[in-house]
Amino acid sequence: METKIAVLGAGAMGSLYGTMLSEAGEEVWLLNHWKEHIHAIREKGLTISSASGDRSVFVKATTDPTEIGQADLVIVFVKSYDTRDAMSGALSLLREETMVLTLQNGLGNAEQLAEIVGERRLLAGTSGFGSTVLAPGHIRHAGSGDTMLGELSGAKTTRLEELRRVFDSAGLRPVITENLQGVVWGKLLVNVGVNPVTALARVKNGQILDIPELKDIMERAVGEAFEVSCRKGITLFPAGDPLEHVREVIRRTKDNVSSMRQDIEKGNQTEIDVISGAIVREGNALGVPTPVNALLMNLMKGLEKGSRNNQSKLR
Ligand code: PAF
């Protein structure tokens, strides 16, 4: 049976997931307040550029959640700082059994969503895909990796298995986890090492490994985050050397423009507070020093505020 899916925050990643699910035969609605993007998709479909060429796909898209009605599944891909407002403004999508799945970057998204939709509706995970918005209605699919999916309780439920089946037929490489916290922290270590460094140095992910000074900063930031995760008693996923895992993701996404660099270049707020900021907060609470993450966080805040001021001066 067809699953009715609403993607809350259909930017680069949400548009990619929504379109792949729609191509697999699900009823999908892309939801975003960015009018130009939604208008372009409604008029000409969403164009996806990838290594195998360009394709345009017609998929339903709207800026108004009430146009969608109730959904079986809501996939949350909004920026972490928009989570509360976006979900509160889209409660019309929910009926009793609607599942809400967050695949957002950073720490604390599931907790925020649980306060709004209730923990029983919530599933969480991480995405190993990479995507960039090139223009309204046009994205680049920059890389693929596993989509980790789990219940907050770690239980293996029928609805989780159903979600796995739906994602599998769309080519989204689902893997069920019983260790959601370890998965979220494993991805957090990647974002801690990659996102601020690429945004500050304006490089693609892969260049971190080519430029020794950047590689050194990345390794120090990840090292601190690893220390915090150990002190919290988290069993990171994947198992093994966490730094080697981060290097492996960097190699796999070497041509990506990270989401944080995309945000800075668009003059948008970034997710630094739930990435490096989360490590600084958790480190402070546990007495683990995190000077490199604190420096990266402060530089990013300066860059965010500075680029907003510079933009207003240009106007
Ligand atoms: O935020 C991102 O850009 C992605 O999570 C990642 C894995 C760093 C790839 O660019």
mmCIF file of C-alpha atoms and ligand atoms in Angstrom:
data_model
loop_
_atom_site.group_PDB
_atom_site.id
_atom_site.type_symbol
_atom_site.label_atom_id
_atom_site.label_comp_id
_atom_site.label_asym_id
_atom_site.label_seq_id
_atom_site.Cartn_x
_atom_site.Cartn_y
_atom_site.Cartn_z
ATOM 1 C CA MET A 1 0.000 0.000 0.000
ATOM 2 C CA GLU A 2 1.175 3.533 -0.834
ATOM 3 C CA THR A 3 2.529 5.555 2.093
ATOM 4 C CA LYS A 4 1.576 9.233 2.267
ATOM 5 C CA ILE A 5 4.720 11.144 3.168
ATOM 6 C CA ALA A 6 5.237 14.833 3.962
ATOM 7 C CA VAL A 7 8.784 16.200 4.000
ATOM 8 C CA LEU A 8 8.993 19.067 6.468
ATOM 9 C CA GLY A 9 11.853 21.281 5.311
ATOM 10 C CA ALA A 10 12.345 20.234 1.712
ATOM 11 C CA GLY A 11 15.669 21.978 1.065
ATOM 12 C CA ALA A 12 18.651 20.105 -0.375
ATOM 13 C CA MET A 13 18.293 16.871 1.628
ATOM 14 C CA GLY A 14 14.510 16.897 2.051
ATOM 15 C CA SER A 15 13.959 17.426 -1.679
ATOM 16 C CA LEU A 16 16.312 14.532 -2.486
ATOM 17 C CA TYR A 17 14.643 12.105 -0.056
ATOM 18 C CA GLY A 18 11.131 13.196 -1.027
ATOM 19 C CA THR A 19 11.802 12.848 -4.729
ATOM 20 C CA MET A 20 13.444 9.422 -4.418
ATOM 21 C CA LEU A 21 10.453 8.205 -2.360
ATOM 22 C CA SER A 22 8.059 9.639 -4.936
ATOM 23 C CA GLU A 23 9.951 7.897 -7.761
ATOM 24 C CA ALA A 24 9.453 4.649 -5.818
ATOM 25 C CA GLY A 25 5.670 5.152 -6.025
ATOM 26 C CA GLU A 26 4.859 6.738 -2.645
ATOM 27 C CA GLU A 27 2.569 9.767 -2.389
ATOM 28 C CA VAL A 28 4.995 12.516 -1.389
ATOM 29 C CA TRP A 29 4.524 16.177 -0.568
ATOM 30 C CA LEU A 30 7.509 18.516 -0.276
ATOM 31 C CA LEU A 31 6.865 21.316 2.221
ATOM 32 C CA ASN A 32 9.042 24.418 2.495
ATOM 33 C CA HIS A 33 8.448 28.091 3.240
ATOM 34 C CA TRP A 34 10.966 29.003 0.462
ATOM 35 C CA LYS A 35 8.419 30.109 -2.152
ATOM 36 C CA GLU A 36 10.745 30.274 -5.191
ATOM 37 C CA HIS A 37 11.834 26.643 -4.683
ATOM 38 C CA ILE A 38 8.262 25.380 -4.291
ATOM 39 C CA HIS A 39 6.973 27.411 -7.280
ATOM 40 C CA ALA A 40 9.783 26.091 -9.479
ATOM 41 C CA ILE A 41 9.004 22.462 -8.468
ATOM 42 C CA ARG A 42 5.267 22.943 -9.089
ATOM 43 C CA GLU A 43 5.936 24.410 -12.534
ATOM 44 C CA LYS A 44 8.809 22.303 -13.897
ATOM 45 C CA GLY A 45 9.349 19.472 -11.404
ATOM 46 C CA LEU A 46 12.485 19.049 -9.310
ATOM 47 C CA THR A 47 15.692 18.688 -11.306
ATOM 48 C CA ILE A 48 18.328 16.421 -9.766
ATOM 49 C CA SER A 49 21.864 16.572 -11.139
ATOM 50 C CA SER A 50 24.088 13.643 -10.269
ATOM 51 C CA ALA A 51 27.100 11.739 -11.586
ATOM 52 C CA SER A 52 24.702 9.826 -13.878
ATOM 53 C CA GLY A 53 23.259 13.006 -15.458
ATOM 54 C CA ASP A 54 20.205 15.238 -14.900
ATOM 55 C CA ARG A 55 16.594 14.178 -14.379
ATOM 56 C CA SER A 56 13.426 16.157 -13.655
ATOM 57 C CA VAL A 57 10.743 14.635 -11.480
ATOM 58 C CA PHE A 58 7.229 15.911 -10.868
ATOM 59 C CA VAL A 59 6.474 15.787 -7.154
ATOM 60 C CA LYS A 60 3.786 17.555 -5.149
ATOM 61 C CA ALA A 61 5.104 20.642 -3.372
ATOM 62 C CA THR A 62 3.574 23.344 -1.218
ATOM 63 C CA THR A 63 4.297 26.114 1.277
ATOM 64 C CA ASP A 64 1.037 25.391 3.111
ATOM 65 C CA PRO A 65 0.773 22.248 5.301
ATOM 66 C CA THR A 66 -3.035 22.330 5.270
ATOM 67 C CA GLU A 67 -2.984 21.615 1.508
ATOM 68 C CA ILE A 68 -1.478 18.180 2.281
ATOM 69 C CA GLY A 69 -4.033 16.848 4.757
ATOM 70 C CA GLN A 70 -2.897 14.087 7.132
ATOM 71 C CA ALA A 71 0.189 11.998 6.418
ATOM 72 C CA ASP A 72 1.333 8.494 7.399
ATOM 73 C CA LEU A 73 4.904 9.705 7.775
ATOM 74 C CA VAL A 74 6.453 13.151 8.319
ATOM 75 C CA ILE A 75 10.196 13.326 7.603
ATOM 76 C CA VAL A 76 11.771 16.301 9.369
ATOM 77 C CA PHE A 77 14.686 17.897 7.542
ATOM 78 C CA VAL A 78 14.374 21.541 8.675
ATOM 79 C CA LYS A 79 17.421 23.259 10.145
ATOM 80 C CA SER A 80 17.671 22.434 13.864
ATOM 81 C CA TYR A 81 16.910 26.033 14.941
ATOM 82 C CA ASP A 82 13.605 25.901 12.963
ATOM 83 C CA THR A 83 12.445 22.554 14.391
ATOM 84 C CA ARG A 84 10.086 23.898 17.033
ATOM 85 C CA ASP A 85 8.374 26.512 14.836
ATOM 86 C CA ALA A 86 8.179 24.304 11.730
ATOM 87 C CA MET A 87 6.659 21.310 13.545
ATOM 88 C CA SER A 88 4.271 23.452 15.604
ATOM 89 C CA GLY A 89 3.057 25.054 12.373
ATOM 90 C CA ALA A 90 2.433 21.681 10.710
ATOM 91 C CA LEU A 91 0.378 19.811 13.320
ATOM 92 C CA SER A 92 -2.425 19.469 10.746
ATOM 93 C CA LEU A 93 -0.271 16.718 9.134
ATOM 94 C CA LEU A 94 -0.689 14.456 12.152
ATOM 95 C CA ARG A 95 -3.319 11.884 12.930
ATOM 96 C CA GLU A 96 -3.163 9.388 15.784
ATOM 97 C CA GLU A 97 -0.742 6.926 14.084
ATOM 98 C CA THR A 98 1.393 9.356 12.053
ATOM 99 C CA MET A 99 5.113 8.618 12.411
ATOM 100 C CA VAL A 100 7.511 11.554 12.683
ATOM 101 C CA LEU A 101 11.084 10.784 11.622
ATOM 102 C CA THR A 102 13.960 13.207 12.181
ATOM 103 C CA LEU A 103 17.074 12.815 10.038
ATOM 104 C CA GLN A 104 18.495 16.231 10.976
ATOM 105 C CA ASN A 105 22.113 16.967 11.868
ATOM 106 C CA GLY A 106 23.177 17.767 15.424
ATOM 107 C CA LEU A 107 22.105 16.999 18.960
ATOM 108 C CA GLY A 108 18.671 17.497 20.563
ATOM 109 C CA ASN A 109 16.301 17.374 17.559
ATOM 110 C CA ALA A 110 14.391 14.278 18.687
ATOM 111 C CA GLU A 111 13.976 15.717 22.187
ATOM 112 C CA GLN A 112 12.573 18.994 20.793
ATOM 113 C CA LEU A 113 10.177 17.143 18.482
ATOM 114 C CA ALA A 114 9.023 14.806 21.250
ATOM 115 C CA GLU A 115 7.859 17.826 23.251
ATOM 116 C CA ILE A 116 5.644 18.868 20.332
ATOM 117 C CA VAL A 117 4.361 15.609 18.790
ATOM 118 C CA GLY A 118 4.795 13.188 21.702
ATOM 119 C CA GLU A 119 7.533 10.574 22.048
ATOM 120 C CA ARG A 120 5.300 7.703 20.841
ATOM 121 C CA ARG A 121 5.131 9.176 17.309
ATOM 122 C CA LEU A 122 8.851 9.716 17.009
ATOM 123 C CA LEU A 123 11.585 7.833 15.179
ATOM 124 C CA ALA A 124 15.069 9.157 14.495
ATOM 125 C CA GLY A 125 18.158 8.474 12.480
ATOM 126 C CA THR A 126 20.905 9.929 10.348
ATOM 127 C CA SER A 127 21.542 10.291 6.649
ATOM 128 C CA GLY A 128 24.691 9.406 4.769
ATOM 129 C CA PHE A 129 23.466 11.155 1.600
ATOM 130 C CA GLY A 130 24.812 14.502 0.413
ATOM 131 C CA SER A 131 22.843 17.131 -1.499
ATOM 132 C CA THR A 132 23.236 20.782 -2.486
ATOM 133 C CA VAL A 133 20.677 23.310 -3.712
ATOM 134 C CA LEU A 134 21.976 24.730 -7.016
ATOM 135 C CA ALA A 135 18.965 26.975 -7.754
ATOM 136 C CA PRO A 136 15.247 27.007 -6.900
ATOM 137 C CA GLY A 137 13.860 23.651 -8.099
ATOM 138 C CA HIS A 138 17.347 22.259 -8.813
ATOM 139 C CA ILE A 139 19.574 20.152 -6.521
ATOM 140 C CA ARG A 140 22.781 18.180 -6.911
ATOM 141 C CA HIS A 141 22.821 14.676 -5.446
ATOM 142 C CA ALA A 142 26.440 14.682 -4.289
ATOM 143 C CA GLY A 143 26.864 11.326 -2.547
ATOM 144 C CA SER A 144 25.133 8.333 -1.017
ATOM 145 C CA GLY A 145 25.508 6.446 2.262
ATOM 146 C CA ASP A 146 23.322 4.517 4.669
ATOM 147 C CA THR A 147 20.173 5.976 6.208
ATOM 148 C CA MET A 148 20.193 4.824 9.825
ATOM 149 C CA LEU A 149 16.731 4.392 11.359
ATOM 150 C CA GLY A 150 15.654 3.591 14.901
ATOM 151 C CA GLU A 151 13.058 3.831 17.601
ATOM 152 C CA LEU A 152 14.063 6.071 20.539
ATOM 153 C CA SER A 153 13.613 3.030 22.816
ATOM 154 C CA GLY A 154 15.852 0.886 20.596
ATOM 155 C CA ALA A 155 12.960 -1.558 20.031
ATOM 156 C CA LYS A 156 12.561 -3.365 16.690
ATOM 157 C CA THR A 157 8.949 -2.587 15.836
ATOM 158 C CA THR A 158 6.662 -3.409 12.917
ATOM 159 C CA ARG A 159 6.443 0.271 11.915
ATOM 160 C CA LEU A 160 10.244 0.500 11.840
ATOM 161 C CA GLU A 161 10.418 -2.553 9.580
ATOM 162 C CA GLU A 162 7.746 -1.011 7.333
ATOM 163 C CA LEU A 163 9.782 2.214 7.138
ATOM 164 C CA ARG A 164 12.858 0.176 6.224
ATOM 165 C CA ARG A 165 10.932 -1.486 3.391
ATOM 166 C CA VAL A 166 9.698 1.865 2.016
ATOM 167 C CA PHE A 167 13.177 3.443 2.169
ATOM 168 C CA ASP A 168 14.763 0.347 0.658
ATOM 169 C CA SER A 169 12.539 0.400 -2.422
ATOM 170 C CA ALA A 170 13.478 4.079 -2.899
ATOM 171 C CA GLY A 171 17.235 3.277 -2.850
ATOM 172 C CA LEU A 172 17.774 5.171 0.405
ATOM 173 C CA ARG A 173 19.934 2.396 1.883
ATOM 174 C CA PRO A 174 18.106 1.982 5.222
ATOM 175 C CA VAL A 175 19.780 0.239 8.158
ATOM 176 C CA ILE A 176 17.884 -0.352 11.394
ATOM 177 C CA THR A 177 19.711 0.449 14.616
ATOM 178 C CA GLU A 178 19.019 -0.434 18.237
ATOM 179 C CA ASN A 179 21.654 2.123 19.317
ATOM 180 C CA LEU A 180 20.194 5.427 18.171
ATOM 181 C CA GLN A 181 22.258 7.494 20.594
ATOM 182 C CA GLY A 182 25.462 5.905 19.295
ATOM 183 C CA VAL A 183 24.372 6.576 15.705
ATOM 184 C CA VAL A 184 23.475 10.227 16.385
ATOM 185 C CA TRP A 185 26.768 10.806 18.206
ATOM 186 C CA GLY A 186 28.706 9.008 15.455
ATOM 187 C CA LYS A 187 27.239 11.425 12.898
ATOM 188 C CA LEU A 188 27.822 14.333 15.315
ATOM 189 C CA LEU A 189 31.551 13.545 15.344
ATOM 190 C CA VAL A 190 31.550 13.756 11.530
ATOM 191 C CA ASN A 191 29.737 17.102 11.559
ATOM 192 C CA VAL A 192 32.033 18.443 14.319
ATOM 193 C CA GLY A 193 35.080 17.666 12.166
ATOM 194 C CA VAL A 194 33.739 18.646 8.766
ATOM 195 C CA ASN A 195 31.134 21.402 8.987
ATOM 196 C CA PRO A 196 32.837 24.364 10.721
ATOM 197 C CA VAL A 197 36.187 23.646 9.049
ATOM 198 C CA THR A 198 34.695 23.627 5.532
ATOM 199 C CA ALA A 199 32.516 26.671 6.264
ATOM 200 C CA LEU A 200 35.396 28.733 7.686
ATOM 201 C CA ALA A 201 37.994 27.742 5.073
ATOM 202 C CA ARG A 202 35.412 27.661 2.204
ATOM 203 C CA VAL A 203 36.643 24.279 0.999
ATOM 204 C CA LYS A 204 34.911 21.113 -0.200
ATOM 205 C CA ASN A 205 34.876 18.248 2.293
ATOM 206 C CA GLY A 206 37.721 16.341 0.616
ATOM 207 C CA GLN A 207 40.133 19.262 0.828
ATOM 208 C CA ILE A 208 40.270 18.870 4.620
ATOM 209 C CA LEU A 209 42.471 15.814 4.101
ATOM 210 C CA ASP A 210 44.638 17.565 1.470
ATOM 211 C CA ILE A 211 45.468 20.632 3.581
ATOM 212 C CA PRO A 212 47.529 19.603 6.657
ATOM 213 C CA GLU A 213 46.485 22.612 8.752
ATOM 214 C CA LEU A 214 42.784 21.844 8.225
ATOM 215 C CA LYS A 215 43.308 18.130 8.817
ATOM 216 C CA ASP A 216 44.974 18.977 12.128
ATOM 217 C CA ILE A 217 42.029 21.145 13.281
ATOM 218 C CA MET A 218 39.528 18.497 12.169
ATOM 219 C CA GLU A 219 41.381 15.807 14.129
ATOM 220 C CA ARG A 220 41.582 17.920 17.286
ATOM 221 C CA ALA A 221 37.869 18.824 17.139
ATOM 222 C CA VAL A 222 36.860 15.182 16.613
ATOM 223 C CA GLY A 223 39.264 14.069 19.378
ATOM 224 C CA GLU A 224 37.567 16.385 21.894
ATOM 225 C CA ALA A 225 34.105 15.230 20.836
ATOM 226 C CA PHE A 226 35.196 11.605 21.177
ATOM 227 C CA GLU A 227 36.454 12.310 24.697
ATOM 228 C CA VAL A 228 33.062 13.823 25.607
ATOM 229 C CA SER A 229 31.213 10.835 24.122
ATOM 230 C CA CYS A 230 33.383 8.417 26.155
ATOM 231 C CA ARG A 231 32.735 10.372 29.356
ATOM 232 C CA LYS A 232 28.998 10.165 28.619
ATOM 233 C CA GLY A 233 29.295 6.396 28.230
ATOM 234 C CA ILE A 234 28.116 6.363 24.607
ATOM 235 C CA THR A 235 28.907 3.358 22.422
ATOM 236 C CA LEU A 236 29.623 5.087 19.127
ATOM 237 C CA PHE A 237 28.369 3.707 15.846
ATOM 238 C CA PRO A 238 30.178 2.594 13.817
ATOM 239 C CA ALA A 239 32.525 0.771 16.179
ATOM 240 C CA GLY A 240 36.273 1.150 15.649
ATOM 241 C CA ASP A 241 38.530 4.192 15.379
ATOM 242 C CA PRO A 242 36.186 7.241 15.277
ATOM 243 C CA LEU A 243 38.784 9.410 13.537
ATOM 244 C CA GLU A 244 39.212 6.843 10.790
ATOM 245 C CA HIS A 245 35.416 6.825 10.364
ATOM 246 C CA VAL A 246 35.381 10.622 9.966
ATOM 247 C CA ARG A 247 38.215 10.406 7.405
ATOM 248 C CA GLU A 248 36.284 7.704 5.547
ATOM 249 C CA VAL A 249 33.139 9.901 5.368
ATOM 250 C CA ILE A 250 35.280 12.815 4.166
ATOM 251 C CA ARG A 251 36.722 10.652 1.386
ATOM 252 C CA ARG A 252 33.238 9.393 0.433
ATOM 253 C CA THR A 253 31.784 12.952 0.365
ATOM 254 C CA LYS A 254 34.926 14.635 -0.978
ATOM 255 C CA ASP A 255 33.054 16.677 -3.587
ATOM 256 C CA ASN A 256 30.306 17.845 -1.182
ATOM 257 C CA VAL A 257 29.857 21.439 -0.185
ATOM 258 C CA SER A 258 28.934 20.831 3.472
ATOM 259 C CA SER A 259 25.555 22.025 4.715
ATOM 260 C CA MET A 260 27.250 24.585 6.973
ATOM 261 C CA ARG A 261 29.271 26.059 4.123
ATOM 262 C CA GLN A 262 26.077 26.203 2.020
ATOM 263 C CA ASP A 263 24.352 28.081 4.861
ATOM 264 C CA ILE A 264 27.160 30.628 5.189
ATOM 265 C CA GLU A 265 27.291 31.206 1.444
ATOM 266 C CA LYS A 266 23.519 31.807 1.378
ATOM 267 C CA GLY A 267 23.780 34.242 4.327
ATOM 268 C CA ASN A 268 21.682 31.872 6.503
ATOM 269 C CA GLN A 269 22.019 30.972 10.155
ATOM 270 C CA THR A 270 24.043 27.761 10.659
ATOM 271 C CA GLU A 271 23.604 24.704 12.905
ATOM 272 C CA ILE A 272 26.805 25.462 14.849
ATOM 273 C CA ASP A 273 24.924 25.535 18.189
ATOM 274 C CA VAL A 274 23.822 21.882 17.909
ATOM 275 C CA ILE A 275 27.177 20.692 16.482
ATOM 276 C CA SER A 276 30.356 22.299 17.983
ATOM 277 C CA GLY A 277 28.142 24.144 20.501
ATOM 278 C CA ALA A 278 26.691 20.831 21.714
ATOM 279 C CA ILE A 279 30.194 19.462 22.352
ATOM 280 C CA VAL A 280 31.165 22.601 24.292
ATOM 281 C CA ARG A 281 27.993 22.424 26.433
ATOM 282 C CA GLU A 282 28.292 18.691 27.109
ATOM 283 C CA GLY A 283 32.043 19.040 27.748
ATOM 284 C CA ASN A 284 31.461 21.865 30.261
ATOM 285 C CA ALA A 285 28.851 19.814 32.093
ATOM 286 C CA LEU A 286 31.250 16.852 32.404
ATOM 287 C CA GLY A 287 34.480 18.789 33.005
ATOM 288 C CA VAL A 288 36.006 17.750 29.646
ATOM 289 C CA PRO A 289 38.003 20.612 28.045
ATOM 290 C CA THR A 290 36.866 21.459 24.489
ATOM 291 C CA PRO A 291 38.967 24.497 23.469
ATOM 292 C CA VAL A 292 39.094 23.667 19.745
ATOM 293 C CA ASN A 293 35.317 23.261 19.493
ATOM 294 C CA ALA A 294 34.824 26.481 21.495
ATOM 295 C CA LEU A 295 37.120 28.345 19.097
ATOM 296 C CA LEU A 296 35.371 26.903 16.025
ATOM 297 C CA MET A 297 31.973 27.778 17.505
ATOM 298 C CA ASN A 298 33.005 31.363 18.242
ATOM 299 C CA LEU A 299 34.609 31.847 14.813
ATOM 300 C CA MET A 300 31.437 30.508 13.178
ATOM 301 C CA LYS A 301 29.267 32.876 15.195
ATOM 302 C CA GLY A 302 31.511 35.758 14.123
ATOM 303 C CA LEU A 303 31.272 34.645 10.502
ATOM 304 C CA GLU A 304 27.464 34.321 10.681
ATOM 305 C CA LYS A 305 26.987 37.729 12.260
ATOM 306 C CA GLY A 306 29.641 39.361 10.061
ATOM 307 C CA SER A 307 28.187 38.007 6.828
ATOM 308 C CA ARG A 308 24.697 39.151 7.819
ATOM 309 C CA ASN A 309 26.052 42.678 8.505
ATOM 310 C CA ASN A 310 28.053 42.720 5.278
ATOM 311 C CA GLN A 311 24.980 41.706 3.302
ATOM 312 C CA SER A 312 22.912 44.485 4.788
ATOM 313 C CA LYS A 313 25.680 46.972 3.930
ATOM 314 C CA LEU A 314 25.571 45.879 0.294
ATOM 315 C CA ARG A 315 21.880 46.575 0.023
HETATM 316 O O1 PAF B 1 26.159 18.417 6.943
HETATM 317 C C1 PAF B 1 26.701 17.851 5.959
HETATM 318 O O2 PAF B 1 27.119 18.489 4.989
HETATM 319 C C2 PAF B 1 26.803 16.329 5.973
HETATM 320 O O3 PAF B 1 26.228 15.867 7.177
HETATM 321 C C3 PAF B 1 28.217 15.767 5.798
HETATM 322 C C4 PAF B 1 28.233 14.294 6.189
HETATM 323 C C5 PAF B 1 29.235 16.512 6.610
HETATM 324 C C6 PAF B 1 28.598 15.743 4.346
HETATM 325 O O4 PAF B 1 28.729 16.989 3.751
#
